[in-house]
PDB file of C-alpha atoms in Angstrom:
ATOM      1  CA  UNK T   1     -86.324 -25.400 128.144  1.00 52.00           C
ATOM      2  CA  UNK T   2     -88.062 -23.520 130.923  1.00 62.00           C
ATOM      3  CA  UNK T   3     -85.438 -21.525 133.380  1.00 69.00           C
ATOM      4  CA  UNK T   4     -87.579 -22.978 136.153  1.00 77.00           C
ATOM      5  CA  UNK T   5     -86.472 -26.651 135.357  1.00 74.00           C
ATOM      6  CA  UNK T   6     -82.891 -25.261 134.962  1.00 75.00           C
ATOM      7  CA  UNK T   7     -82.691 -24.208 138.422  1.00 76.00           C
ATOM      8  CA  UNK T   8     -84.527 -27.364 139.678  1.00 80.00           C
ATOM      9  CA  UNK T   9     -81.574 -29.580 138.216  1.00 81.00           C
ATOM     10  CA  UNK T  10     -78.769 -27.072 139.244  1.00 81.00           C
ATOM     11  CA  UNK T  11     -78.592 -28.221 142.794  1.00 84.00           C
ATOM     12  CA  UNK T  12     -77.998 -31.764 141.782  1.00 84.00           C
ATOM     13  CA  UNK T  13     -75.110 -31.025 139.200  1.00 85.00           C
ATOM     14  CA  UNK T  14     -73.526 -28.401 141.042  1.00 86.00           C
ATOM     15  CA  UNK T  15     -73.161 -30.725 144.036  1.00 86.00           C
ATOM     16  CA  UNK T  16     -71.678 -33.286 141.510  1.00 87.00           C
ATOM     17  CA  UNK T  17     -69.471 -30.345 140.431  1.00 89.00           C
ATOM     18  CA  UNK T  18     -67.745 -30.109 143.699  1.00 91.00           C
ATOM     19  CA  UNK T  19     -66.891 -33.845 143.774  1.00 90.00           C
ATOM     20  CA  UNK T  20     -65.618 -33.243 140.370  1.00 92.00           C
ATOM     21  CA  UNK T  21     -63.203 -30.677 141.098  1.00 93.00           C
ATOM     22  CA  UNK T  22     -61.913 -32.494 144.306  1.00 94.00           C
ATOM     23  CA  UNK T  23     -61.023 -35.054 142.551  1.00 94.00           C
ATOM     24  CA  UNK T  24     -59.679 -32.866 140.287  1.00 96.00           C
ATOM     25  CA  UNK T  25     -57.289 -30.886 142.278  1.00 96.00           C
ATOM     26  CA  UNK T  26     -56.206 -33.933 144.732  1.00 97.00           C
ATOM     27  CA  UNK T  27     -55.075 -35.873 141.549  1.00 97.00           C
ATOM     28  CA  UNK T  28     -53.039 -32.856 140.385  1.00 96.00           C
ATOM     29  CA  UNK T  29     -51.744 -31.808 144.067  1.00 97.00           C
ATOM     30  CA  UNK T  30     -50.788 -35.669 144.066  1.00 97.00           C
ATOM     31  CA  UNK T  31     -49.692 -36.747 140.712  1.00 96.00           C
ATOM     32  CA  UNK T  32     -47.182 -34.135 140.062  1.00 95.00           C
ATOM     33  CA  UNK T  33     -44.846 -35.056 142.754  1.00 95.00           C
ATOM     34  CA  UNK T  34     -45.357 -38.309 142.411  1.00 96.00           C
ATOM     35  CA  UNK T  35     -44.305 -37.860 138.445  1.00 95.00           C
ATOM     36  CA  UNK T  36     -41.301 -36.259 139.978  1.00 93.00           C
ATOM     37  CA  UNK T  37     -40.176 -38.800 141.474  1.00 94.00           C
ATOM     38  CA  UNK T  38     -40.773 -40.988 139.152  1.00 96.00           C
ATOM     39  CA  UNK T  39     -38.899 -39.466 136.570  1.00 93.00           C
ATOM     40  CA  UNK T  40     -36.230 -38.835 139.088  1.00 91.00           C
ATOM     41  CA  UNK T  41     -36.051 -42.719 139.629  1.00 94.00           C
ATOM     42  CA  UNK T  42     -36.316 -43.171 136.266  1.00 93.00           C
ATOM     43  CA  UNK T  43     -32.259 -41.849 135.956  1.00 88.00           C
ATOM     44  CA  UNK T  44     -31.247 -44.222 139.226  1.00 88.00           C
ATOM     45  CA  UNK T  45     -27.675 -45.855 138.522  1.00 90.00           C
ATOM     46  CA  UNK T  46     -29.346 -49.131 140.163  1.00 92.00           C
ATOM     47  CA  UNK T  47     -30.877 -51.595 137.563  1.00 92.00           C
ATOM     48  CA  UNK T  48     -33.727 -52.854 139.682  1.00 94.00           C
ATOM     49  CA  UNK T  49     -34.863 -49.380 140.927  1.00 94.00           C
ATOM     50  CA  UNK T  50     -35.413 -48.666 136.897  1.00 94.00           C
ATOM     51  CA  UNK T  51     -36.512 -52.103 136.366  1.00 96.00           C
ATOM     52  CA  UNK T  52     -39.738 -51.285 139.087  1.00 96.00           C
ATOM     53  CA  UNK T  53     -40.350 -47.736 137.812  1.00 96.00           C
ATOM     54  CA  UNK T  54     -40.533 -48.968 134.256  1.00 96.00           C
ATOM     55  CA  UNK T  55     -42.502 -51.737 135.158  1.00 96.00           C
ATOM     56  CA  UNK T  56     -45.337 -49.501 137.330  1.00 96.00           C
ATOM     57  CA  UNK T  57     -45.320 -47.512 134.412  1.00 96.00           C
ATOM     58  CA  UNK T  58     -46.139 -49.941 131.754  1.00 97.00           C
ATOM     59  CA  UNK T  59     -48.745 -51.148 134.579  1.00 96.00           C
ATOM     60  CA  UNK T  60     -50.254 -47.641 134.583  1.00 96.00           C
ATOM     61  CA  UNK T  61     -50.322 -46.969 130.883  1.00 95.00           C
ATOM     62  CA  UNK T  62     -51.192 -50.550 129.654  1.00 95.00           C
ATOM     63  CA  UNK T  63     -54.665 -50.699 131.305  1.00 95.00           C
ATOM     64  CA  UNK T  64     -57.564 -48.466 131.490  1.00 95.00           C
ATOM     65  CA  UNK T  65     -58.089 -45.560 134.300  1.00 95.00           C
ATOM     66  CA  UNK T  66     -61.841 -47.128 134.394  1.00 94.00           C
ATOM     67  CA  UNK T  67     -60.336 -50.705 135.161  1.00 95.00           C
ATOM     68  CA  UNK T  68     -58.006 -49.451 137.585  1.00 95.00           C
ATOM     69  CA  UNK T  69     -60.957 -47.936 139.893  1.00 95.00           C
ATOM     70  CA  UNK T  70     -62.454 -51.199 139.665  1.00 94.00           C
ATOM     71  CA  UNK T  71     -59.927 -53.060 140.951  1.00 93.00           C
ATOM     72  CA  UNK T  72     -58.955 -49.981 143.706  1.00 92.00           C
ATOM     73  CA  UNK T  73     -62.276 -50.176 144.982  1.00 92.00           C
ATOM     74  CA  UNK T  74     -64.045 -53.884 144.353  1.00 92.00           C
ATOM     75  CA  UNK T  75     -60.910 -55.798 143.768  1.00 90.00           C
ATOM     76  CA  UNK T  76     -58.803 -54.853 146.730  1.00 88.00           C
ATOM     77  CA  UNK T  77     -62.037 -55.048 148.897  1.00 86.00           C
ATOM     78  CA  UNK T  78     -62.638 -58.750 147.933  1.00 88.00           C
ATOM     79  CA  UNK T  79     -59.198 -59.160 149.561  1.00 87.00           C
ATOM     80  CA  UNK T  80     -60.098 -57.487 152.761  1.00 84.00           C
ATOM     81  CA  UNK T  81     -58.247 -54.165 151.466  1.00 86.00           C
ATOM     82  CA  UNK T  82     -61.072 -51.288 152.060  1.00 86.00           C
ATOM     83  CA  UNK T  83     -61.271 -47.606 150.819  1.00 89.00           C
ATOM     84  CA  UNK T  84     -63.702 -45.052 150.694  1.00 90.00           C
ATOM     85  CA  UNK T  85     -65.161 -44.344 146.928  1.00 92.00           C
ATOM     86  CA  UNK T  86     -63.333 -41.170 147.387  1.00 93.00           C
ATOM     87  CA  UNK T  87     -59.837 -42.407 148.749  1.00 93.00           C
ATOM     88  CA  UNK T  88     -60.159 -45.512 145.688  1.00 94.00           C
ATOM     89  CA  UNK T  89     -60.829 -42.804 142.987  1.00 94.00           C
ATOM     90  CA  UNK T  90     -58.058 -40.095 144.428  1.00 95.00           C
ATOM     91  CA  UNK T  91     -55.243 -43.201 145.148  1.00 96.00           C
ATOM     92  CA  UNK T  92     -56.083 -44.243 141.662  1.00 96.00           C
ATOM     93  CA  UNK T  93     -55.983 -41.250 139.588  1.00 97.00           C
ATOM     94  CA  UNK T  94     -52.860 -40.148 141.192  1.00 97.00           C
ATOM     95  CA  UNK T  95     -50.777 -43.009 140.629  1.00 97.00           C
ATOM     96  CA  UNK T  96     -52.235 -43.709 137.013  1.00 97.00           C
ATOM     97  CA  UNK T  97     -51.171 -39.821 135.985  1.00 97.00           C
ATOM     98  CA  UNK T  98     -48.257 -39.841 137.854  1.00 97.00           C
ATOM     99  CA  UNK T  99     -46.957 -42.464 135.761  1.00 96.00           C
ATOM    100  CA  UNK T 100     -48.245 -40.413 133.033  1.00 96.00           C
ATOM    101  CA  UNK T 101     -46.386 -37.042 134.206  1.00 96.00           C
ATOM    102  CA  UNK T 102     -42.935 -38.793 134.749  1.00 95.00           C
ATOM    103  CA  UNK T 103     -42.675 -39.894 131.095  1.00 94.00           C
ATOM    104  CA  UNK T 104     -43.634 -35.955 130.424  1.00 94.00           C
ATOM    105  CA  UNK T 105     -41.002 -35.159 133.211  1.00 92.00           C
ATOM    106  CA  UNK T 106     -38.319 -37.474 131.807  1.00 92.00           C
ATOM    107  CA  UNK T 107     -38.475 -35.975 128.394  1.00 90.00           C
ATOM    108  CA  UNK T 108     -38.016 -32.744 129.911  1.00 86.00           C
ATOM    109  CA  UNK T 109     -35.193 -33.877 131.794  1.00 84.00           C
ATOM    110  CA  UNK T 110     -32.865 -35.077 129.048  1.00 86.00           C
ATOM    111  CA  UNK T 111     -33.738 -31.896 126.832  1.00 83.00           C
ATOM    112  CA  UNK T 112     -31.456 -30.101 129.544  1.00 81.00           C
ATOM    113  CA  UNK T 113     -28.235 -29.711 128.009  1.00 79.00           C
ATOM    114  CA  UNK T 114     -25.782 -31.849 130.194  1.00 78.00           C
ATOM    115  CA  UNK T 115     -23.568 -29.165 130.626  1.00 76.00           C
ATOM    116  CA  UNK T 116     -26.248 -27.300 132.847  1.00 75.00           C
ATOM    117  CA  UNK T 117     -25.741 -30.025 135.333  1.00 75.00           C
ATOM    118  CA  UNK T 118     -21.477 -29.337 134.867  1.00 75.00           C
ATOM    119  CA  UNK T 119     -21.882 -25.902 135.294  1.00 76.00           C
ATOM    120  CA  UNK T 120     -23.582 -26.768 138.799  1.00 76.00           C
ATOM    121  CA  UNK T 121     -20.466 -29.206 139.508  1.00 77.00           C
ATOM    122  CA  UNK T 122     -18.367 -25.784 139.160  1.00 75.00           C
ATOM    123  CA  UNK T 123     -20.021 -23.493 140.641  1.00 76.00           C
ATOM    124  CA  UNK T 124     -20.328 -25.637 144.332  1.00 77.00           C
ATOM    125  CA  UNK T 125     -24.399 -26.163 144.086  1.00 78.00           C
ATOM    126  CA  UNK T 126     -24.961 -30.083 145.587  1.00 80.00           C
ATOM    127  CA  UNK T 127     -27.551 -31.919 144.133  1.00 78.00           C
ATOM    128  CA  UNK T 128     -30.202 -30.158 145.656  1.00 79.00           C
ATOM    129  CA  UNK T 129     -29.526 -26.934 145.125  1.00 79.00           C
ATOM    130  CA  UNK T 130     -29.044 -28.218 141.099  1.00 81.00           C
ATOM    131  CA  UNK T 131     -32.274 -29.610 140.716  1.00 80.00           C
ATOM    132  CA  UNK T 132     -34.758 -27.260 142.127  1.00 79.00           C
ATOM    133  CA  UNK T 133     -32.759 -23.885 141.340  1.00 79.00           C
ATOM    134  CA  UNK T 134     -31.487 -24.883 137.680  1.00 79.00           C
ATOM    135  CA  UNK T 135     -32.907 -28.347 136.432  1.00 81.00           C
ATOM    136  CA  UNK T 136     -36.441 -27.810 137.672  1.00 81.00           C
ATOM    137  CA  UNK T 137     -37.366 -24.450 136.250  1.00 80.00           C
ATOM    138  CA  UNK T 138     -35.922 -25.040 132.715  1.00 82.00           C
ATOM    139  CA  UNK T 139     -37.938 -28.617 133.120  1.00 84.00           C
ATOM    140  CA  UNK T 140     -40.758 -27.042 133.884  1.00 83.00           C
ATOM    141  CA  UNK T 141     -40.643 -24.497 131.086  1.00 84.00           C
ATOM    142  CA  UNK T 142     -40.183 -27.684 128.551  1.00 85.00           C
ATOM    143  CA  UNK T 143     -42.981 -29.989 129.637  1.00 88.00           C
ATOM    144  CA  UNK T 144     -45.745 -27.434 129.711  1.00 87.00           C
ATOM    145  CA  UNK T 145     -47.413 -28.127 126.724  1.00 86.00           C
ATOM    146  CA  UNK T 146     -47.104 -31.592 127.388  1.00 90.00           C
ATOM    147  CA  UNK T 147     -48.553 -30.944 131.270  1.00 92.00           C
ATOM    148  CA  UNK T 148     -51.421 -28.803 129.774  1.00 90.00           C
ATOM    149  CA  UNK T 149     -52.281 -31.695 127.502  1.00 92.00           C
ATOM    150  CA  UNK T 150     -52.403 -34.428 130.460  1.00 94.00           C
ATOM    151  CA  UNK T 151     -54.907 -31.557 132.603  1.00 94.00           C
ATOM    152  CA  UNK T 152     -57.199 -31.417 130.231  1.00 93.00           C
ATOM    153  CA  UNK T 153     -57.916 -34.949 129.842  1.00 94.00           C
ATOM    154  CA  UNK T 154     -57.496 -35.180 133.710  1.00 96.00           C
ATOM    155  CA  UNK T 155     -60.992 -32.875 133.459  1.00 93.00           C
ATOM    156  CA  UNK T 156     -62.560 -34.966 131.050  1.00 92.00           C
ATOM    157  CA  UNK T 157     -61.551 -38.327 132.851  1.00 94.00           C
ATOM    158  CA  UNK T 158     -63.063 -37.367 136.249  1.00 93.00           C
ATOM    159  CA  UNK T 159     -66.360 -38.789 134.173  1.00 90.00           C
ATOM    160  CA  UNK T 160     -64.769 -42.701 135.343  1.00 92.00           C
ATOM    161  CA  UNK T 161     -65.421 -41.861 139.154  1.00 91.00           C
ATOM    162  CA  UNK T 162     -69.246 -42.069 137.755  1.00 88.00           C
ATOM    163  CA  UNK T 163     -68.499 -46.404 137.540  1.00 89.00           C
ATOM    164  CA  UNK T 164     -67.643 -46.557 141.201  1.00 89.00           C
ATOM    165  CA  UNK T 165     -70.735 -44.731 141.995  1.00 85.00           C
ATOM    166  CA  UNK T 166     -69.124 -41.047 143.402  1.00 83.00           C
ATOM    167  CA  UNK T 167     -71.384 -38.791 143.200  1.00 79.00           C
ATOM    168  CA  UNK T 168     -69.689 -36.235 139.839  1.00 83.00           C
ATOM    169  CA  UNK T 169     -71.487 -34.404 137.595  1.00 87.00           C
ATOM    170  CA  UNK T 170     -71.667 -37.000 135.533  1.00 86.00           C
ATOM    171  CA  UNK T 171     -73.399 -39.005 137.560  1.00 85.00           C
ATOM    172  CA  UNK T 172     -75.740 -35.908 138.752  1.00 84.00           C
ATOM    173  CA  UNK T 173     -76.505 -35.389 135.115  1.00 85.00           C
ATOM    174  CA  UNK T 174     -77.352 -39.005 134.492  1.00 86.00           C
ATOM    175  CA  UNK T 175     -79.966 -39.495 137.706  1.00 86.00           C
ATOM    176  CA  UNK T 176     -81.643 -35.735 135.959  1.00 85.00           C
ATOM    177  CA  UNK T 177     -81.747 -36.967 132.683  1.00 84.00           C
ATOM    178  CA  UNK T 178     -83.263 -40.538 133.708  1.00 84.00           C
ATOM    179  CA  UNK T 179     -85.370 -39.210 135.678  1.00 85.00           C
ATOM    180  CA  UNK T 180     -86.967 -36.540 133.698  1.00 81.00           C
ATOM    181  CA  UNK T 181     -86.984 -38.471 130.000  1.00 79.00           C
ATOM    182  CA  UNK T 182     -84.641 -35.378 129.268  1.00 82.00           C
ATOM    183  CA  UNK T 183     -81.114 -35.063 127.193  1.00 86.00           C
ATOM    184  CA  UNK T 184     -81.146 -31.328 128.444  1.00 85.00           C
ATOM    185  CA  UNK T 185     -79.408 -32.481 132.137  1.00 86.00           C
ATOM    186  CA  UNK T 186     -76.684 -34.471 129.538  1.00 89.00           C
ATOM    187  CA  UNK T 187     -76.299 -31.092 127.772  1.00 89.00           C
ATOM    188  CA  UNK T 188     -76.073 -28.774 130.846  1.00 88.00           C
ATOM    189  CA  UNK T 189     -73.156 -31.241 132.166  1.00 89.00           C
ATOM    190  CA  UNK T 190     -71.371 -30.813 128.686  1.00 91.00           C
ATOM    191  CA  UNK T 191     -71.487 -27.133 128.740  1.00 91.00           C
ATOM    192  CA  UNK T 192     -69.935 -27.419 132.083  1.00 90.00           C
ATOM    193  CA  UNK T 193     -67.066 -29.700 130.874  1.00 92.00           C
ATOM    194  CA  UNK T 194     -66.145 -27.352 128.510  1.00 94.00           C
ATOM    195  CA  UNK T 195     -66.012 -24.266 130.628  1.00 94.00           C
ATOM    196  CA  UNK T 196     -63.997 -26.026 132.547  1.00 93.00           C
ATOM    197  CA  UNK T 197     -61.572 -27.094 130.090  1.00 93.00           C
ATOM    198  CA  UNK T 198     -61.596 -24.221 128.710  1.00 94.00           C
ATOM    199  CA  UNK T 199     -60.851 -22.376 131.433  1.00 93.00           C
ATOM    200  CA  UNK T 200     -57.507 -24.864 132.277  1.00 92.00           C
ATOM    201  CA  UNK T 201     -56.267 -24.158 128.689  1.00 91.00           C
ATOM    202  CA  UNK T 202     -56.650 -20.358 129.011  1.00 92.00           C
ATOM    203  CA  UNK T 203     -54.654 -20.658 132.562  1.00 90.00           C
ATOM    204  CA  UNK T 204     -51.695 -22.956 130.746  1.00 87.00           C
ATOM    205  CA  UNK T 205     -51.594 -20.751 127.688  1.00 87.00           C
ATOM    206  CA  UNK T 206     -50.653 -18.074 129.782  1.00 87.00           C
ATOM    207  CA  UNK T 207     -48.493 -19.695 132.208  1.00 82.00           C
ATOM    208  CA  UNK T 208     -46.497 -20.987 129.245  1.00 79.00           C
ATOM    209  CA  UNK T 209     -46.110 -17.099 127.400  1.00 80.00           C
ATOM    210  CA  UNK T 210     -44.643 -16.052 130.946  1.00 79.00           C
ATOM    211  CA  UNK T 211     -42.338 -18.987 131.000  1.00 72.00           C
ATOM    212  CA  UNK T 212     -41.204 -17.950 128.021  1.00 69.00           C
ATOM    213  CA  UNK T 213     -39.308 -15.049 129.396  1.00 63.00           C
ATOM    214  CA  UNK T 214     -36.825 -17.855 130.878  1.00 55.00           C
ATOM    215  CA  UNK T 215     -33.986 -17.874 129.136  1.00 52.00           C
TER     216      UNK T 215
END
């Protein structure tokens, strides 16, 4: 492979890059306090507020991310419901991982000991003060591994927004690779895939040794 053809593709993919990572980031900036939420709801005293959270949740997990931007961005427009391949890809990543995250979240939530939640009771903290200065921190230190596991397929699934026709680096890689007759576009995007998983795991792994401190 001749540097020269490398640097003819690299506009292309680096532009699908970019899409990539926005999608990337909005689904994370989106999904996690969505997953909150969720979980939160998850614990509600009132039948049919679990009965709806359970049942988005099965929604989420029983069918496939790709079939879900399908039916965000063709389905809903054959109803007169329009979005943006961006706005059809973000809306649908966030509330498929969300559901995702609050079954990670949940977990989390019942491994703190009850008495965590007494010892707030005692000391005069309401229910706000509880959660984000005791529950969430000792939640968050739980559900990392669980968290870094759902990023790094997050990375990998950004690939779908390729079947609504965004513009990823996916996509990029394909039009190169067609184009040319080439596989070396398909193995430039794979490279690029792992960097950037690799460079999520790295950033987890050492979130989760200083979260270890937390006693």
């Amino acid at each position: 492979m001749k540097m020269n053809y490398f640097f003819e593709i690299l506009p292309g993919i680096a532009s699908g890059l970019q899409m990539t990572l926005g999608v990337f980031f909005i689904t994370i900036v989106g999904s996690v306090p969505l997953g909150i939420l969720v979980s939160l709801a998850l614990r509600s005293p009132y039948f049919s507020v679990r009965w709806l959270v359970n049942g988005y949740i099965w929604l989420m997990r029983g069918t496939p991310l790709l079939l879900q931007l399908i039916f965000f961005y063709y389905g809903l427009a054959m109803v007169g419901v329009s979005m943006t391949r961006f706005d059809a890809a973000a809306f649908a990543f966030i509330i498929n991982y969300a559901a995702y995250l609050a079954e990670i979240f949940r977990g989390g939530l019942q491994a703190v000991p009850k008495g965590q939640f007494d010892a707030a009771q005692v000391l005069g903290l309401n229910k706000a003060q509880t959660f984000f200065k005791i529950i969430l921190p000792q939640v968050i230190k739980i559900v990392v591994p669980s968290f870094g596991n759902e990023v790094v397929n997050l990375v990998k699934d950004t690939s779908l927004i390729y079947v609504i026709g965004l513009g990823d680096i996916l996509r990029a890689g394909s039009i190169a690779a067609s184009r040319d007759v080439s596989l070396v576009p398909y193995l430039i995007v794979g490279l690029m895939y792992l960097i950037m998983t690799g460079i999520v795991t790295v950033a987890l792994r050492r979130s989760e040794k200083r979260l270890s401190i937390w006693r």
